[in-house]
Amino acid sequence: MLYLEWVSFLGLLGCGLWIFLKLPIEASQGFPQKIMYLHVPSVITTYLAFFVVFIFSIAYLWKRELVFDQIAKASAEVGLVFCALVLLTGAIWGKPTWGTYWVWDARLTTTLLLFLIFMGYFLLRMSVNDRDKEARLASVLGIIGFLDIPIIHKSVEWWRTLHQPSTLFKVESGQASPSISPELYYPLVASIIVMLVFYIYLLLLRYQTEKRTDRLNQLLADTQD
Amino acid sequence: MKTRTKFVIGGAIIFAVLTALSVQGLQEMTVFFYTPQEVLASPGKFENKTIRIGALVQKGSVEWNAQAIQLSFNITEDGKKFIPVYYAGVKPDLFREGQGVVVEGKMQGPRFEAHQLLVKHSEEYTVETENKKNKEDYYKSIQAQ
Amino acid sequence: MLIGLEYVVAAYGIWLCTFVCYIFLTKRRLKIASHAVDALEQKNTESSTRPQDQNNK
């Protein structure tokens, strides 16, 4: 885990240096385009984090092993932090590019909805005292909450939005063709990989904490008996 | 087993209601803007209503009066039908001819009086400064449906 | 000068500060919980290996 910590820290530093020292300025947006290297990897990490919640919630409901719920809970918290940063970095990018921090278009609204669902997820967990019941209810909400992600991702294709369609996952005549210059594309891919490594580090750190906290509560309950 | 069945049924009902409600609410949200064609096709429907129109800025139509802070330009979707737009506000940095924009305001006769002007960025990222964006591409990114 | 520098600084600043705080808080939670678990487990083993202590009380 210490190893992962240093790999992700150095990776993030390396990407930062690459982005700010080597990259040319994008033609139409200018300097604020650099925010893309935070925003897009954070989006993908949010998707992955809540996908992990989805998978481990199903696993918990199926096998009823507490460890699955601990992983789901850890991933949901990390995902929520990334989701908040997606909304913030997006808003900060929107001001110089669109001329506004926020609009109620389909992409932005469904992303805010995802954030609110997982805020509710933690409120639900806090409101239940029984650990098994907490896990059961949270798993159901975690599965439902994840279903918003395909909607978010497809919102720019299904509906008319201010937010532009996907650059990275653009498909033209059945072939993947990201509409971005190679000079800007490679650092984006690197940032995504580094941020996913960083996510795994955060997930493990948070999972350790969760395991220890549950063990502590167990011990406290035993001593009270 | 019984409680679980109840729980699943309850959850399914709540989920169904939420879905139905959001589909209703989404109707508004899903059409963030109309196109010039839609607005011109049924003027009565949009008269005296605050709406948003998304289109391209016609080349050569932009008039910017820096003293009076007045901006006027034509917007078009297909290069055939135009709506003249009048906007009393600061010109955004990224506002250009041929650029996608979303304007919010009201139709006043044949003219659209905007109180908000947003730049619709395309999904293309490039470093070549002289790269002129193809009108077809903008047309595609604006015409979501 | 770079146009829009303040937005980029704000975005990267917020991102970085968020994770510095998040990692700090999570590590602190881990440390506190670990110490408490160790202390309680040690107490439990002491009380189970020396049951006469409890009887004398």
XYZ file of N, CA, C and O in Angstrom, chain A residues 34-188:
620
model
N -6.811 23.134 -19.786
C -6.006 22.298 -18.875
C -6.870 21.636 -17.798
O -6.489 20.605 -17.245
N -7.995 22.260 -17.489
C -8.903 21.691 -16.473
C -9.407 20.324 -16.922
O -9.730 19.470 -16.102
N -9.432 20.102 -18.236
C -9.859 18.804 -18.767
C -9.084 17.634 -18.152
O -9.640 16.570 -17.931
N -7.787 17.858 -17.873
C -6.946 16.772 -17.345
C -7.280 16.412 -15.898
O -6.796 15.401 -15.384
N -8.068 17.251 -15.251
C -8.608 16.872 -13.939
C -10.016 16.320 -14.095
O -10.384 15.319 -13.488
N -10.798 17.030 -14.915
C -12.227 16.752 -15.015
C -12.504 15.370 -15.602
O -13.215 14.567 -14.996
N -11.933 15.090 -16.762
C -12.242 13.834 -17.461
C -11.750 12.597 -16.668
O -12.511 11.655 -16.463
N -10.492 12.581 -16.184
C -10.089 11.435 -15.359
C -10.935 11.287 -14.092
O -11.242 10.160 -13.682
N -11.357 12.406 -13.503
C -12.221 12.327 -12.321
C -13.574 11.710 -12.671
O -14.138 10.954 -11.883
N -14.080 12.032 -13.854
C -15.349 11.446 -14.311
C -15.203 9.928 -14.415
O -16.023 9.169 -13.884
N -14.136 9.486 -15.075
C -13.950 8.053 -15.296
C -13.745 7.335 -13.962
O -14.270 6.242 -13.740
N -13.011 7.976 -13.046
C -12.814 7.389 -11.725
C -14.140 7.304 -10.957
O -14.406 6.312 -10.284
N -14.971 8.329 -11.089
C -16.295 8.300 -10.446
C -17.112 7.121 -10.979
O -17.716 6.369 -10.206
N -17.121 6.971 -12.301
C -17.826 5.842 -12.916
C -17.323 4.518 -12.324
O -18.106 3.664 -11.924
N -16.000 4.368 -12.283
C -15.427 3.107 -11.809
C -15.764 2.890 -10.328
O -16.163 1.784 -9.943
N -15.636 3.944 -9.522
C -15.876 3.807 -8.085
C -17.310 3.340 -7.821
O -17.544 2.442 -7.005
N -18.261 3.913 -8.537
C -19.654 3.518 -8.305
C -19.966 2.176 -8.970
O -20.878 1.475 -8.535
N -19.204 1.819 -9.976
C -19.356 0.472 -10.547
C -18.893 -0.570 -9.529
O -19.524 -1.621 -9.364
N -17.818 -0.264 -8.821
C -17.347 -1.154 -7.757
C -18.411 -1.264 -6.659
O -18.681 -2.357 -6.145
N -19.062 -0.144 -6.330
C -20.163 -0.173 -5.361
C -21.260 -1.121 -5.852
O -21.756 -1.974 -5.109
N -21.603 -0.980 -7.119
C -22.649 -1.790 -7.751
C -22.329 -3.285 -7.641
O -23.132 -4.085 -7.158
N -21.112 -3.658 -8.043
C -20.707 -5.061 -8.041
C -20.685 -5.631 -6.617
O -21.237 -6.703 -6.340
N -20.069 -4.877 -5.678
C -19.943 -5.411 -4.332
C -21.264 -5.361 -3.556
O -21.450 -6.133 -2.618
N -22.178 -4.485 -3.968
C -23.509 -4.479 -3.359
C -24.260 -5.744 -3.763
O -24.916 -6.386 -2.933
N -24.163 -6.099 -5.032
C -24.784 -7.346 -5.507
C -24.153 -8.531 -4.780
O -24.852 -9.420 -4.282
N -22.819 -8.498 -4.697
C -22.112 -9.589 -4.019
C -22.559 -9.713 -2.563
O -22.762 -10.821 -2.055
N -22.766 -8.573 -1.911
C -23.200 -8.635 -0.505
C -24.590 -9.251 -0.382
O -24.817 -10.122 0.446
N -25.516 -8.778 -1.228
C -26.894 -9.289 -1.135
C -26.940 -10.786 -1.424
O -27.779 -11.514 -0.906
N -26.016 -11.238 -2.239
C -25.972 -12.643 -2.635
C -25.329 -13.489 -1.526
O -25.901 -14.469 -1.054
N -24.117 -13.073 -1.085
C -23.339 -13.917 -0.169
C -23.461 -13.529 1.304
O -23.062 -14.294 2.176
N -23.923 -12.301 1.558
C -24.046 -11.782 2.933
C -22.734 -11.824 3.710
O -22.707 -12.149 4.891
N -21.658 -11.512 3.027
C -20.351 -11.400 3.688
C -20.092 -9.923 3.955
O -20.145 -9.106 3.028
N -19.778 -9.593 5.192
C -19.605 -8.191 5.562
C -18.484 -7.510 4.771
O -18.559 -6.322 4.468
N -17.476 -8.294 4.397
C -16.334 -7.716 3.678
C -16.769 -7.047 2.365
O -16.250 -6.007 1.989
N -17.774 -7.621 1.694
C -18.259 -7.025 0.446
C -18.864 -5.652 0.707
O -18.685 -4.711 -0.059
N -19.602 -5.563 1.819
C -20.217 -4.277 2.144
C -19.160 -3.249 2.527
O -19.289 -2.069 2.211
N -18.109 -3.705 3.203
C -17.038 -2.777 3.583
C -16.360 -2.198 2.339
O -16.065 -1.007 2.294
N -16.139 -3.033 1.341
C -15.528 -2.543 0.093
C -16.479 -1.569 -0.610
O -16.062 -0.501 -1.059
N -17.777 -1.944 -0.675
C -18.758 -1.068 -1.328
C -18.804 0.299 -0.644
O -18.811 1.340 -1.301
N -18.799 0.277 0.676
C -18.872 1.527 1.438
C -17.627 2.384 1.189
O -17.726 3.593 0.950
N -16.453 1.738 1.213
C -15.202 2.462 0.975
C -15.200 3.091 -0.416
O -14.860 4.262 -0.589
N -15.621 2.303 -1.414
C -15.617 2.801 -2.787
C -16.632 3.922 -2.968
O -16.387 4.884 -3.705
N -17.781 3.815 -2.277
C -18.805 4.858 -2.401
C -18.287 6.181 -1.852
O -18.547 7.242 -2.427
N -17.536 6.125 -0.754
C -17.039 7.372 -0.182
C -16.005 8.022 -1.106
O -16.071 9.220 -1.374
N -15.081 7.216 -1.608
C -14.082 7.749 -2.546
C -14.786 8.282 -3.798
O -14.470 9.371 -4.290
N -15.773 7.528 -4.285
C -16.531 7.954 -5.467
C -17.245 9.274 -5.246
O -17.295 10.114 -6.138
N -17.779 9.451 -4.050
C -18.498 10.683 -3.735
C -17.559 11.888 -3.763
O -17.918 12.957 -4.260
N -16.345 11.702 -3.255
C -15.352 12.786 -3.292
C -15.021 13.130 -4.751
O -15.022 14.296 -5.146
N -14.802 12.096 -5.566
C -14.504 12.340 -6.983
C -15.692 12.996 -7.682
O -15.512 13.884 -8.519
N -16.896 12.566 -7.336
C -18.103 13.122 -7.974
C -18.228 14.615 -7.651
O -18.538 15.425 -8.531
N -17.952 14.980 -6.404
C -17.993 16.393 -6.016
C -16.970 17.186 -6.831
O -17.249 18.295 -7.291
N -15.797 16.588 -7.031
C -14.744 17.279 -7.782
C -15.080 17.376 -9.275
O -14.695 18.341 -9.927
N -15.803 16.383 -9.783
C -16.276 16.466 -11.170
C -17.178 17.689 -11.320
O -17.015 18.491 -12.244
N -18.120 17.842 -10.389
C -19.051 18.973 -10.457
C -18.301 20.304 -10.311
O -18.564 21.256 -11.049
N -17.353 20.356 -9.372
C -16.611 21.600 -9.139
C -15.702 21.966 -10.309
O -15.737 23.102 -10.800
N -14.893 20.999 -10.768
C -13.982 21.321 -11.875
C -14.771 21.647 -13.148
O -14.373 22.511 -13.921
N -15.921 20.959 -13.319
C -16.767 21.242 -14.482
C -17.311 22.662 -14.437
O -17.312 23.377 -15.443
N -17.758 23.076 -13.248
C -18.305 24.426 -13.097
C -17.223 25.471 -13.362
O -17.454 26.462 -14.056
N -16.024 25.224 -12.832
C -14.928 26.180 -13.003
C -14.517 26.270 -14.479
O -14.177 27.323 -14.976
N -14.590 25.138 -15.178
C -14.290 25.138 -16.615
C -15.402 25.829 -17.403
O -15.153 26.511 -18.394
N -16.635 25.647 -16.945
C -17.782 26.193 -17.665
C -17.775 27.708 -17.752
O -18.159 28.278 -18.766
N -17.327 28.356 -16.681
C -17.370 29.827 -16.652
C -16.573 30.464 -17.796
O -17.138 31.236 -18.565
N -15.284 30.149 -17.961
C -14.571 30.783 -19.082
C -14.941 30.222 -20.447
O -14.700 30.872 -21.462
N -15.496 29.017 -20.501
C -15.768 28.407 -21.802
C -17.194 28.687 -22.285
O -17.404 29.178 -23.384
N -18.176 28.346 -21.447
C -19.575 28.554 -21.849
C -20.058 29.969 -21.519
O -20.961 30.492 -22.143
N -19.503 30.508 -20.434
C -19.998 31.782 -19.935
C -20.882 31.632 -18.712
O -21.520 32.587 -18.290
N -20.942 30.423 -18.144
C -21.745 30.210 -16.936
C -21.161 29.049 -16.123
O -20.561 28.145 -16.679
N -21.341 29.131 -14.810
C -20.878 28.027 -13.963
C -21.817 26.821 -14.061
O -21.398 25.689 -13.950
N -23.094 27.131 -14.218
C -24.068 26.042 -14.118
C -25.270 26.276 -15.025
O -25.743 27.409 -15.147
N -25.731 25.222 -15.669
C -27.034 25.243 -16.341
C -27.751 23.952 -15.979
O -27.111 22.960 -15.610
N -29.060 23.975 -16.102
C -29.821 22.754 -15.783
C -30.030 21.944 -17.054
O -31.165 21.709 -17.457
N -28.955 21.552 -17.683
C -29.139 20.670 -18.842
C -29.055 19.220 -18.368
O -28.796 18.943 -17.198
N -29.311 18.282 -19.278
C -29.468 16.890 -18.866
C -28.181 16.322 -18.263
O -28.210 15.613 -17.251
N -27.032 16.652 -18.840
C -25.773 16.106 -18.361
C -25.472 16.579 -16.936
O -25.150 15.798 -16.055
N -25.602 17.876 -16.719
C -25.258 18.442 -15.421
C -26.261 18.015 -14.351
O -25.889 17.698 -13.220
N -27.537 17.984 -14.729
C -28.566 17.632 -13.750
C -28.450 16.168 -13.313
O -28.543 15.873 -12.123
N -28.209 15.276 -14.275
C -28.100 13.863 -13.903
C -26.837 13.605 -13.079
O -26.819 12.717 -12.227
N -25.785 14.400 -13.311
C -24.565 14.243 -12.510
C -24.807 14.724 -11.078
O -24.378 14.081 -10.115
N -25.523 15.843 -10.950
C -25.879 16.319 -9.606
C -26.748 15.286 -8.894
O -26.580 15.032 -7.697
N -27.643 14.663 -9.663
C -28.509 13.625 -9.099
C -27.675 12.473 -8.532
O -27.944 11.973 -7.431
N -26.628 12.076 -9.262
C -25.742 11.000 -8.790
C -25.118 11.383 -7.450
O -25.076 10.574 -6.513
N -24.657 12.626 -7.367
C -24.052 13.112 -6.130
C -25.067 13.050 -4.986
O -24.749 12.568 -3.886
N -26.288 13.495 -5.246
C -27.310 13.515 -4.201
C -27.707 12.098 -3.772
O -27.913 11.838 -2.592
N -27.783 11.175 -4.747
C -28.139 9.789 -4.416
C -27.116 9.223 -3.433
O -27.479 8.598 -2.428
N -25.826 9.477 -3.689
C -24.815 8.887 -2.805
C -24.624 9.683 -1.514
O -24.129 9.132 -0.526
N -25.062 10.948 -1.485
C -25.169 11.636 -0.200
C -26.244 10.928 0.624
O -26.063 10.650 1.817
N -27.368 10.627 -0.031
C -28.459 9.901 0.621
C -28.009 8.534 1.103
O -28.414 8.072 2.176
N -27.138 7.905 0.327
C -26.580 6.580 0.660
C -25.891 6.623 2.025
O -26.065 5.730 2.847
N -25.119 7.694 2.281
C -24.420 7.785 3.569
C -25.349 8.222 4.694
O -25.181 7.788 5.835
N -26.353 9.046 4.372
C -27.363 9.395 5.380
C -28.106 8.131 5.819
O -28.357 7.929 7.005
N -28.431 7.294 4.834
C -29.120 6.033 5.136
C -28.271 5.166 6.056
O -28.752 4.639 7.065
N -26.988 5.053 5.729
C -26.091 4.237 6.558
C -26.022 4.778 7.991
O -25.988 4.013 8.950
N -25.978 6.109 8.110
C -25.867 6.700 9.442
C -27.141 6.517 10.255
O -27.094 6.492 11.481
N -28.271 6.426 9.550
C -29.543 6.376 10.275
C -29.886 4.971 10.774
O -30.821 4.807 11.552
N -29.134 3.953 10.326
C -29.430 2.577 10.741
C -28.360 2.110 11.734
O -27.166 2.266 11.479
N -28.775 1.553 12.864
C -27.811 1.134 13.884
C -27.325 -0.303 13.702
O -26.182 -0.613 13.971
N -28.218 -1.146 13.224
C -27.856 -2.554 13.047
C -26.956 -2.694 11.819
O -27.333 -2.293 10.710
N -25.744 -3.255 12.013
C -24.754 -3.298 10.930
C -25.233 -4.098 9.718
O -24.989 -3.715 8.569
N -25.916 -5.231 9.965
C -26.366 -6.058 8.841
C -27.499 -5.386 8.067
O -27.537 -5.423 6.840
N -28.385 -4.736 8.830
C -29.494 -4.041 8.180
C -28.961 -2.864 7.354
O -29.407 -2.627 6.235
N -27.992 -2.174 7.931
C -27.353 -1.057 7.234
C -26.786 -1.523 5.895
O -27.015 -0.917 4.852
N -26.066 -2.650 5.949
C -25.440 -3.193 4.744
C -26.486 -3.557 3.695
O -26.322 -3.288 2.505
N -27.593 -4.160 4.170
C -28.640 -4.623 3.258
C -29.285 -3.440 2.531
O -29.400 -3.415 1.310
N -29.700 -2.430 3.323
C -30.370 -1.274 2.733
C -29.435 -0.501 1.809
O -29.806 -0.097 0.709
N -28.192 -0.301 2.282
C -27.226 0.462 1.474
C -26.939 -0.256 0.162
O -26.777 0.384 -0.879
N -26.880 -1.593 0.192
C -26.619 -2.342 -1.043
C -27.698 -2.079 -2.080
O -27.393 -1.883 -3.266
N -28.948 -2.070 -1.619
C -30.050 -1.829 -2.562
C -29.916 -0.436 -3.178
O -29.998 -0.260 -4.399
N -29.654 0.565 -2.315
C -29.516 1.941 -2.824
C -28.283 2.082 -3.722
O -28.318 2.796 -4.725
N -27.213 1.368 -3.363
C -25.996 1.415 -4.179
C -26.231 0.877 -5.581
O -25.710 1.426 -6.559
N -27.032 -0.183 -5.670
C -27.336 -0.762 -6.985
C -28.194 0.202 -7.799
O -27.914 0.479 -8.966
N -29.232 0.757 -7.158
C -30.113 1.702 -7.864
C -29.333 2.947 -8.285
O -29.460 3.421 -9.410
N -28.509 3.452 -7.357
C -27.757 4.674 -7.631
C -26.837 4.539 -8.829
O -26.712 5.460 -9.636
N -26.241 3.368 -8.976
C -25.321 3.165 -10.096
C -26.027 3.306 -11.443
O -25.423 3.719 -12.426
N -27.321 2.948 -11.471
C -28.050 2.972 -12.745
C -28.113 4.373 -13.355
O -28.408 4.533 -14.548
N -27.831 5.406 -12.549
C -27.791 6.774 -13.081
C -26.596 6.979 -14.021
O -26.639 7.842 -14.891
N -25.543 6.184 -13.830
C -24.319 6.430 -14.597
C -24.478 6.216 -16.109
O -24.084 7.077 -16.891
N -25.100 5.095 -16.534
C -25.338 4.998 -17.980
C -26.187 6.153 -18.505
O -25.967 6.607 -19.639
N -27.107 6.643 -17.696
C -27.944 7.772 -18.121
C -27.077 9.019 -18.290
O -27.178 9.729 -19.290
N -26.192 9.266 -17.306
C -25.285 10.420 -17.408
C -24.460 10.315 -18.680
O -24.351 11.255 -19.462
N -23.883 9.128 -18.873
C -22.964 8.967 -19.989
C -23.647 9.167 -21.337
O -23.086 9.747 -22.260
N -24.903 8.695 -21.445
C -25.609 8.769 -22.724
C -26.413 10.062 -22.875
O -26.937 10.334 -23.964
N -26.514 10.864 -21.788
C -27.382 12.051 -21.810
C -27.054 12.994 -22.966
O -27.954 13.580 -23.569
N -25.750 13.135 -23.265
C -25.373 14.076 -24.336
C -25.724 13.558 -25.725
O -25.709 14.319 -26.688
N -26.020 12.246 -25.808
C -26.433 11.715 -27.107
C -27.955 11.653 -27.221
O -28.520 11.886 -28.281
N -28.599 11.313 -26.089
C -30.053 11.149 -26.126
C -30.786 12.474 -26.202
O -31.822 12.594 -26.828
N -30.233 13.475 -25.495
C -30.947 14.744 -25.381
C -30.099 15.902 -25.852
O -28.898 15.787 -26.007
N -30.772 17.052 -25.992
C -30.040 18.267 -26.345
C -29.491 18.896 -25.076
O -30.240 19.243 -24.175
N -28.173 19.050 -25.042
C -27.550 19.595 -23.839
C -26.579 20.705 -24.230
O -26.141 20.786 -25.376
N -26.249 21.534 -23.248
C -25.191 22.520 -23.480
C -23.843 21.805 -23.481
O -22.928 22.163 -24.207
N -23.731 20.785 -22.635
C -22.496 20.026 -22.547
C -22.229 19.321 -23.872
O -23.132 18.715 -24.438
N -20.999 19.402 -24.336
C -20.650 18.794 -25.619
C -20.642 17.266 -25.514
O -20.460 16.732 -24.434
N -20.814 16.569 -26.641
C -20.730 15.101 -26.613
C -19.325 14.633 -26.232
O -18.401 15.429 -26.161
N -19.217 13.345 -25.998
C -17.951 12.779 -25.543
C -16.852 12.942 -26.592
O -17.042 12.655 -27.766
N -15.692 13.432 -26.129
C -14.535 13.558 -27.002
C -13.791 12.235 -27.082
O -13.393 11.770 -28.134
N -13.652 11.628 -25.900
C -12.797 10.465 -25.747
C -13.441 9.208 -26.334
O -12.777 8.370 -26.917
N -14.760 9.096 -26.159
C -15.446 7.873 -26.583
C -16.243 8.112 -27.862
O -17.251 7.474 -28.112
N -15.763 9.048 -28.651
C -16.456 9.360 -29.897
C -16.336 8.194 -30.871
O -15.265 7.625 -31.044
N -17.472 7.872 -31.492
C -17.473 6.781 -32.461
C -17.922 7.330 -33.800
O -18.942 8.001 -33.900
N -17.103 7.096 -34.818
C -17.505 7.543 -36.143
C -17.561 6.348 -37.073
O -16.581 5.623 -37.202
N -18.694 6.157 -37.711
C -18.989 5.000 -38.560
C -18.463 3.699 -37.948
O -17.685 2.970 -38.559
N -18.882 3.468 -36.714
C -18.589 2.204 -36.048
C -17.181 2.077 -35.489
O -16.829 1.064 -34.903
N -16.354 3.139 -35.648
C -14.977 3.054 -35.167
C -14.717 4.120 -34.116
O -15.193 5.250 -34.235
N -13.960 3.736 -33.103
C -13.598 4.700 -32.075
C -12.656 5.737 -32.665
O -11.640 5.378 -33.258
N -13.026 7.016 -32.570
C -12.138 8.054 -33.088
C -12.227 9.295 -32.201
O -13.020 10.191 -32.448
N -11.418 9.322 -31.151
C -11.424 10.480 -30.265
C -11.067 11.750 -31.028
O -10.109 11.751 -31.801
N -11.889 12.807 -30.828
C -11.654 14.025 -31.616
C -10.750 14.984 -30.845
O -11.187 16.004 -30.351
N -9.492 14.592 -30.733
C -8.538 15.403 -29.993
C -7.149 15.165 -30.582
O -6.803 14.044 -30.961
N -6.369 16.230 -30.685
C -5.014 16.109 -31.228
C -4.174 15.172 -30.368
O -4.339 15.158 -29.157
N -3.248 14.408 -31.008
C -2.421 13.466 -30.232
C -1.648 14.130 -29.090
O -1.525 13.552 -28.019
N -1.174 15.378 -29.320
C -0.400 16.068 -28.274
C -1.220 16.248 -27.012
O -0.681 16.282 -25.909
N -2.542 16.421 -27.202
C -3.411 16.628 -26.051
C -3.991 15.318 -25.548
O -4.414 15.213 -24.399
N -4.003 14.307 -26.432
C -4.646 13.036 -26.127
C -3.798 12.160 -25.208
O -4.292 11.645 -24.197
N -2.499 12.009 -25.508
C -1.655 11.109 -24.709
C -1.581 11.507 -23.238
O -1.726 10.648 -22.362
N -1.364 12.804 -22.930
C -1.373 13.164 -21.502
C -2.719 12.912 -20.831
O -2.764 12.620 -19.629
N -3.797 12.995 -21.612
C -5.116 12.712 -21.042
C -5.217 11.245 -20.648
O -5.681 10.908 -19.552
